[in-house]
mmCIF file of C-alpha atoms in Angstrom:
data_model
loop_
_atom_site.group_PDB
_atom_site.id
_atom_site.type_symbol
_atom_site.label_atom_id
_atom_site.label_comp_id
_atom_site.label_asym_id
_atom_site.label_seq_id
_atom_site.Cartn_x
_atom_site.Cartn_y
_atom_site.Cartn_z
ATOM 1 C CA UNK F 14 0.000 0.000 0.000
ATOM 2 C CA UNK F 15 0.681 3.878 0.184
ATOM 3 C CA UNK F 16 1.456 4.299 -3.578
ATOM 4 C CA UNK F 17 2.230 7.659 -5.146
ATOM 5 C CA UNK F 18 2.438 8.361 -8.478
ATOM 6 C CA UNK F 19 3.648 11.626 -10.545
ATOM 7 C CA UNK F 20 2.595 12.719 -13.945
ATOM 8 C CA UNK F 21 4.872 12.863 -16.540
ATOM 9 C CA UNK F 22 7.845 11.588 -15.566
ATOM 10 C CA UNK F 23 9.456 13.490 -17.852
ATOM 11 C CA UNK F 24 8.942 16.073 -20.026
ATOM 12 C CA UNK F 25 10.829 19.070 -21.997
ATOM 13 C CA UNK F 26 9.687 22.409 -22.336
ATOM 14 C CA UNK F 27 10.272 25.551 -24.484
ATOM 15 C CA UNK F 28 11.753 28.975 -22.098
ATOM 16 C CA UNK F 29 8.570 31.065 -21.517
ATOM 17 C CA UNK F 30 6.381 28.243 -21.181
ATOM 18 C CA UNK F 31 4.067 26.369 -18.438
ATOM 19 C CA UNK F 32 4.585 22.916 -17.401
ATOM 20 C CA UNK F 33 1.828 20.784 -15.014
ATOM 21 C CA UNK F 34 3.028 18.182 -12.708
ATOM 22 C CA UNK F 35 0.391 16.005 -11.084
ATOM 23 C CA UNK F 36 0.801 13.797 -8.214
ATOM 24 C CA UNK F 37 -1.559 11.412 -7.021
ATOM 25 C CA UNK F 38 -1.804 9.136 -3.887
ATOM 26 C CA UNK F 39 -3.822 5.958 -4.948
ATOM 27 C CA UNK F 40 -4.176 3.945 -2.260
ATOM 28 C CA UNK F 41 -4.451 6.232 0.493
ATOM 29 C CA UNK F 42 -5.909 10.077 1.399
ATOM 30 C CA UNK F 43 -2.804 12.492 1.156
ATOM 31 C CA UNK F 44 -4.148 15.119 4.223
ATOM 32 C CA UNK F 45 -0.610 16.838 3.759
ATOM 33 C CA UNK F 46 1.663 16.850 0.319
ATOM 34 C CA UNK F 47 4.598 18.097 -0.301
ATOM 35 C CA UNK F 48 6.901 19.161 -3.226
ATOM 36 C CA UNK F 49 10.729 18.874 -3.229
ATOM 37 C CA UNK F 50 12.951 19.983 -6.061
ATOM 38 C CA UNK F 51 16.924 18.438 -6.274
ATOM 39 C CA UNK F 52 19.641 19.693 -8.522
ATOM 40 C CA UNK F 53 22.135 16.566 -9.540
ATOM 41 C CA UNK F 54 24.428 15.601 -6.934
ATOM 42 C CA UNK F 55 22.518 17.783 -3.942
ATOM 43 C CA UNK F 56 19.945 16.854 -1.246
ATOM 44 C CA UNK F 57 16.082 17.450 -1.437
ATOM 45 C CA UNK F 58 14.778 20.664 -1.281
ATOM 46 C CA UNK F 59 11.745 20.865 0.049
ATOM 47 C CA UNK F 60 9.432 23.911 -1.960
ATOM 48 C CA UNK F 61 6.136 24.291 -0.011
ATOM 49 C CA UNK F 62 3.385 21.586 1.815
ATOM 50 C CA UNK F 63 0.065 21.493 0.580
ATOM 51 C CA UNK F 64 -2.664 20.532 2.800
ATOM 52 C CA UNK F 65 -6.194 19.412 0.817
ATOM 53 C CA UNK F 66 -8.503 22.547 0.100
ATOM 54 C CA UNK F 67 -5.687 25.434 1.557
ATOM 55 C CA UNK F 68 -3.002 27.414 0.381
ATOM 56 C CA UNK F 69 -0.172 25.758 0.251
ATOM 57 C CA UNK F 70 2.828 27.210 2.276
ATOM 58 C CA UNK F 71 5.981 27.940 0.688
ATOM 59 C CA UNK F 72 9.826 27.471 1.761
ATOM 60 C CA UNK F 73 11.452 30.886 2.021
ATOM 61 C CA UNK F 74 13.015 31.821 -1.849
ATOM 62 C CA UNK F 75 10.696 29.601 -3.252
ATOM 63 C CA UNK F 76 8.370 32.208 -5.683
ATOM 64 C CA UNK F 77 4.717 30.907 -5.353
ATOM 65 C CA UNK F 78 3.653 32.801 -8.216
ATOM 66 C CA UNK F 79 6.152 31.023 -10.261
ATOM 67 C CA UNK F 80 5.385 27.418 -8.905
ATOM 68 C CA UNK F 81 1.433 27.366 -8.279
ATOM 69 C CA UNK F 82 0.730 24.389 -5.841
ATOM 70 C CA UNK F 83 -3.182 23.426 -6.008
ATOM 71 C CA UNK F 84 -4.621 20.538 -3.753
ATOM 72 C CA UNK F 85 -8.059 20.170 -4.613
ATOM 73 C CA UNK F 86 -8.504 16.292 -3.064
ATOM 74 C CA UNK F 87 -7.346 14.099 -1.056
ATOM 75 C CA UNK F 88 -5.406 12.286 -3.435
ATOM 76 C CA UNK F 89 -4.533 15.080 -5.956
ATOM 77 C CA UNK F 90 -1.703 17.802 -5.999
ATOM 78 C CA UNK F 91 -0.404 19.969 -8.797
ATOM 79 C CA UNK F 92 2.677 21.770 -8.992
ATOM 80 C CA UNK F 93 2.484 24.490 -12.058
ATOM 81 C CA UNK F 94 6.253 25.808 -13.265
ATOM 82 C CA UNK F 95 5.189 28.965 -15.162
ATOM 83 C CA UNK F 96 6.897 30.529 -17.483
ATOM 84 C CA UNK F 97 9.967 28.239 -17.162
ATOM 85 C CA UNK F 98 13.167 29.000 -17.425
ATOM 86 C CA UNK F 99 16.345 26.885 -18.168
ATOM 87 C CA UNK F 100 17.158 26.949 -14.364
ATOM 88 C CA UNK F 101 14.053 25.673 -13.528
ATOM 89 C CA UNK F 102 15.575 22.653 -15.260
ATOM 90 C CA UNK F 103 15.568 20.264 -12.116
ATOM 91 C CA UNK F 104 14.223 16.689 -10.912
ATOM 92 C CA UNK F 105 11.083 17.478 -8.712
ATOM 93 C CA UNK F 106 9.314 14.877 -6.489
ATOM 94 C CA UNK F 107 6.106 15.192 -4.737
ATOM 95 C CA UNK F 108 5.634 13.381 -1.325
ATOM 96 C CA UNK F 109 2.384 12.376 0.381
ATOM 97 C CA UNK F 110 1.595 11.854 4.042
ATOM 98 C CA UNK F 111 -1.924 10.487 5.479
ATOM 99 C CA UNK F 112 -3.355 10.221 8.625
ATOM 100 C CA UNK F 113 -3.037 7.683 10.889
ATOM 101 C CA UNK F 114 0.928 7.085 9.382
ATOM 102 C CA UNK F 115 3.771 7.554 11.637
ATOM 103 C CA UNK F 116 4.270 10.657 9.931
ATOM 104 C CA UNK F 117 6.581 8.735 7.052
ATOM 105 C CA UNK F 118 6.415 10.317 3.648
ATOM 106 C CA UNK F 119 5.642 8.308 0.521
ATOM 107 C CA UNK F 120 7.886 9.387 -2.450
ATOM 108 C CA UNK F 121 6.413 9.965 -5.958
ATOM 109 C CA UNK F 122 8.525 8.724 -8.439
ATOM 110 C CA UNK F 123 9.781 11.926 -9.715
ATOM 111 C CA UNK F 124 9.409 14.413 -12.445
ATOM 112 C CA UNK F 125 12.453 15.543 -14.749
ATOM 113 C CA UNK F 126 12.015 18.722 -16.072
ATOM 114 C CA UNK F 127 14.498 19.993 -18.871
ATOM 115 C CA UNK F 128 13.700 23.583 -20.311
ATOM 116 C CA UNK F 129 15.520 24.521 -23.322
ATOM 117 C CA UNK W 127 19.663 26.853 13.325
ATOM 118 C CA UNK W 128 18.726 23.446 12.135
ATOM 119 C CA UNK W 129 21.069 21.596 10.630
ATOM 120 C CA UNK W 130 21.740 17.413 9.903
ATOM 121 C CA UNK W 131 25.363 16.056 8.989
ATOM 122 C CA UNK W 132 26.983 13.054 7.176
ATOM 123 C CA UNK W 133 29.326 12.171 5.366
ATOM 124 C CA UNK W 134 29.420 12.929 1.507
ATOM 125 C CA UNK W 135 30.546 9.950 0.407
ATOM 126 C CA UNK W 136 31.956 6.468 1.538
ATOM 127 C CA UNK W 137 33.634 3.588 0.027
ATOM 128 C CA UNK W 138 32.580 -0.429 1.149
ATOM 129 C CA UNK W 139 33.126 -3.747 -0.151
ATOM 130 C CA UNK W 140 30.944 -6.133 -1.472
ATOM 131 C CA UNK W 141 29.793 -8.545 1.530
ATOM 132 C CA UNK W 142 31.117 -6.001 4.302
ATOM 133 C CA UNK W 143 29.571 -3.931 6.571
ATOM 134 C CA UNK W 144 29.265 0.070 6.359
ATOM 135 C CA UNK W 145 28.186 2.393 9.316
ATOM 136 C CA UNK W 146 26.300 5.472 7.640
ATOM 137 C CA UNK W 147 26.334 8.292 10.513
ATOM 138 C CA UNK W 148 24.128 11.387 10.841
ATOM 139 C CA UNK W 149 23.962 13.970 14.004
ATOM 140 C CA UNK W 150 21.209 16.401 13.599
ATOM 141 C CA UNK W 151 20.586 20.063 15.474
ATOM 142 C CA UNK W 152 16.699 20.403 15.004
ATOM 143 C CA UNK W 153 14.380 22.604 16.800
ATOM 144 C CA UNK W 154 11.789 19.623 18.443
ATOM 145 C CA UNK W 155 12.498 15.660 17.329
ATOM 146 C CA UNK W 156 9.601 13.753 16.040
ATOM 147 C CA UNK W 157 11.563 11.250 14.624
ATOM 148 C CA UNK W 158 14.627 10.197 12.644
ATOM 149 C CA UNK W 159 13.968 8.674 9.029
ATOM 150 C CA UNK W 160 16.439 7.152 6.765
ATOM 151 C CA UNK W 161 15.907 7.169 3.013
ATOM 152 C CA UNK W 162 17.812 5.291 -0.098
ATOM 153 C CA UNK W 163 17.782 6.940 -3.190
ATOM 154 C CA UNK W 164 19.347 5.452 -6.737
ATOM 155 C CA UNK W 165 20.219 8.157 -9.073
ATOM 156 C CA UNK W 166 17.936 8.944 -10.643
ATOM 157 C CA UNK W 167 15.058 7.960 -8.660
ATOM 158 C CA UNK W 168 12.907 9.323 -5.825
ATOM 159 C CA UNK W 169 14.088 8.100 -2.109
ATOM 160 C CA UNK W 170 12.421 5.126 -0.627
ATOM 161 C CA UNK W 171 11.776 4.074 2.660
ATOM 162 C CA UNK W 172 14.336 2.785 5.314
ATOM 163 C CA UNK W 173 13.736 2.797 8.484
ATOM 164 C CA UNK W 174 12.097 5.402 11.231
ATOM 165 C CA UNK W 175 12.985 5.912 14.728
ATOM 166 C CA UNK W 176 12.061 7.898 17.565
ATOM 167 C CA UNK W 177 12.642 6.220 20.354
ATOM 168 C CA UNK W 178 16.340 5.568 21.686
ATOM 169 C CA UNK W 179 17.842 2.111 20.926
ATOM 170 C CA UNK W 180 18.676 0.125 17.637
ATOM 171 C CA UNK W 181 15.570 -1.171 14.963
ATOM 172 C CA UNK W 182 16.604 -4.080 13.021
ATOM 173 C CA UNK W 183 14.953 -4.769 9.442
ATOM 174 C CA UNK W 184 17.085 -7.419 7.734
ATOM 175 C CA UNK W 185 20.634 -6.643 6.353
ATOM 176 C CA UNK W 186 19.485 -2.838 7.730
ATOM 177 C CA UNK W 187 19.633 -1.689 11.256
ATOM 178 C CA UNK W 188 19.002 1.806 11.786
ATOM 179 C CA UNK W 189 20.076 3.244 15.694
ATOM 180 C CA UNK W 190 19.587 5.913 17.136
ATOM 181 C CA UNK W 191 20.436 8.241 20.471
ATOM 182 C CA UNK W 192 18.176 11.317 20.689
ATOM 183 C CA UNK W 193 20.925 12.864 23.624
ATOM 184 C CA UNK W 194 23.675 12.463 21.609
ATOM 185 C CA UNK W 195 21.827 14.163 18.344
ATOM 186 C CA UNK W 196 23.062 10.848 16.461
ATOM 187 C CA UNK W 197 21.925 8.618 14.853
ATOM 188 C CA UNK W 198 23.581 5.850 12.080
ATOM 189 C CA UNK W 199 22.060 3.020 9.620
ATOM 190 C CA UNK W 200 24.535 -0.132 9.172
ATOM 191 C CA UNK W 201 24.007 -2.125 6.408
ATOM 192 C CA UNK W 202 25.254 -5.656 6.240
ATOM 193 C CA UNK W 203 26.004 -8.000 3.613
ATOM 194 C CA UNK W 204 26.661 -5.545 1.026
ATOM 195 C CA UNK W 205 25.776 -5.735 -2.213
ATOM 196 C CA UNK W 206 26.274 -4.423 -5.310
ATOM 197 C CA UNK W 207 22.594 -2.596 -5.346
ATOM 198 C CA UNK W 208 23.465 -1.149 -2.275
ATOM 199 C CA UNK W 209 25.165 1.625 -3.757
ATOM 200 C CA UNK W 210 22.944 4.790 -3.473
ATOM 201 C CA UNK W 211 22.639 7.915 -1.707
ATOM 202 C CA UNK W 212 21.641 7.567 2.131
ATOM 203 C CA UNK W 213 19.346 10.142 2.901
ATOM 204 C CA UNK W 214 19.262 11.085 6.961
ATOM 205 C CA UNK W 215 15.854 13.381 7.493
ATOM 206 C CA UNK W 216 14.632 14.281 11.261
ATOM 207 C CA UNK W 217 11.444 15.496 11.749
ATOM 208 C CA UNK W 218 11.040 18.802 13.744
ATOM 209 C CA UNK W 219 8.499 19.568 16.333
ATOM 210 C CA UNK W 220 5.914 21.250 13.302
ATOM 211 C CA UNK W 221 6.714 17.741 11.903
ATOM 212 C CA UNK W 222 8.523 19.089 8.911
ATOM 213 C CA UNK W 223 11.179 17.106 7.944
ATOM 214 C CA UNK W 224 14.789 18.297 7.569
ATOM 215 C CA UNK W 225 16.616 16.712 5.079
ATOM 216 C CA UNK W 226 20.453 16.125 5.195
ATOM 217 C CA UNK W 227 22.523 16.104 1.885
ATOM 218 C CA UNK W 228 22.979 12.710 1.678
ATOM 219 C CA UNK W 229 25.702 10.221 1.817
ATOM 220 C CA UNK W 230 26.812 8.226 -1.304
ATOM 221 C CA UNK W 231 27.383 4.939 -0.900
ATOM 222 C CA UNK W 232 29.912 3.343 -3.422
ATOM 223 C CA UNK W 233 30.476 -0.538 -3.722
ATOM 224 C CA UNK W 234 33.086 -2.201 -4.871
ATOM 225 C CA UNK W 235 33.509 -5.714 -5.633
#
């Protein structure tokens, strides 16, 4: 159980652009999500934590007008990259957390993003 | 501030044993989670403790000593598909997890 899935896994944009990434918890309700981004070779980064039918909160220097972060359901987040940028190139991964859990995470499988 | 540490990278042979250390400065501790992650890939599940002492889940064992701030996973038996980064992550007390920057495991035959 407690599998998340992201949507694409990959996929390569044109500079100026918007790019949708959904994640989706399918065999549990996600009360809390979260998006991470990682640059090769670093740690995660975590970008903001969505909780189902609120604003999402966002990690300082993250721009939420650049990365829009909608979590209409409990098993449905989207993370928006608008008007990419080539340094918005990056692997991002959502993570979901439901209730009754001992708080673990449960990893997407990752989005790569390449903007040219 | 908050802050975890581990080594960047380490070195093991196949069929040996490698201690993966973390010590973590965190405002609040709701728990200690170990990740693997392939390149590539998203992390996956290790281990989680929060309570003092050592957890043992086959060839992994994760311990952990909330005084010290420490905390290490040993993995036994090595194999080749062990090699990946280690990812050390403590919850804080608004349960947000800080992430450390990962240690890379490389095995050698």
């Amino acid at each position: 159980g407690a599998v998340v899935s992201q949507h694409p896994s990959w996929v390569i944009c044109k500079s100026g652009t918007s790019v949708k990434i959904e994640c989706r918890s399918l065999d549990f309700q996600a009360t809390t999500m979260f998006w991470y981004r990682q640059f090769p070779k670093q740690s995660l980064m975590l970008m903001a934590t969505s909780n189902e039918g609120s604003k999402a909160t966002y990690e300082q220097g993250v721009e939420k007008d650049k990365f829009l972060i909608n979590h209409a359901s409990l098993t449905l987040s989207t993370l928006t990259v608008t008007s990419a940028h080539p340094e918005d190139s990056s692997f991002y991964i959502c993570s979901a957390r439901g209730e009754g859990f001992s708080y673990e995470q449960y990893f997407g499988p990752g989005t790569r993003l390449t903007v040219t | 501030g908050q802050n975890i540490d581990q080594p960047t990278e380490m070195t093991a042979t196949e069929g040996a044993i490698v201690q993966i250390n973390c010590t973590y400065q965190t405002s609040g501790f709701n728990g200690l989670f170990w990740y693997q992650q392939h390149a590539g890939e998203a992390p996956t599940f290790l281990s989680y403790n929060v309570l003092d002492g050592l957890e043992e889940k086959g060839r992994f064992s994760s311990f952990l000593s909330r005084s010290k701030g420490y905390s290490y996973l040993l993995l036994k038996e090595l194999q080749m598909k062990d090699s990946a980064s280690y990812l050390c992550a403590v919850m804080d007390s608004n349960y947000q997890l800080i992430w450390g920057a990962g240690t890379k495991l490389i095995i050698k035959p």
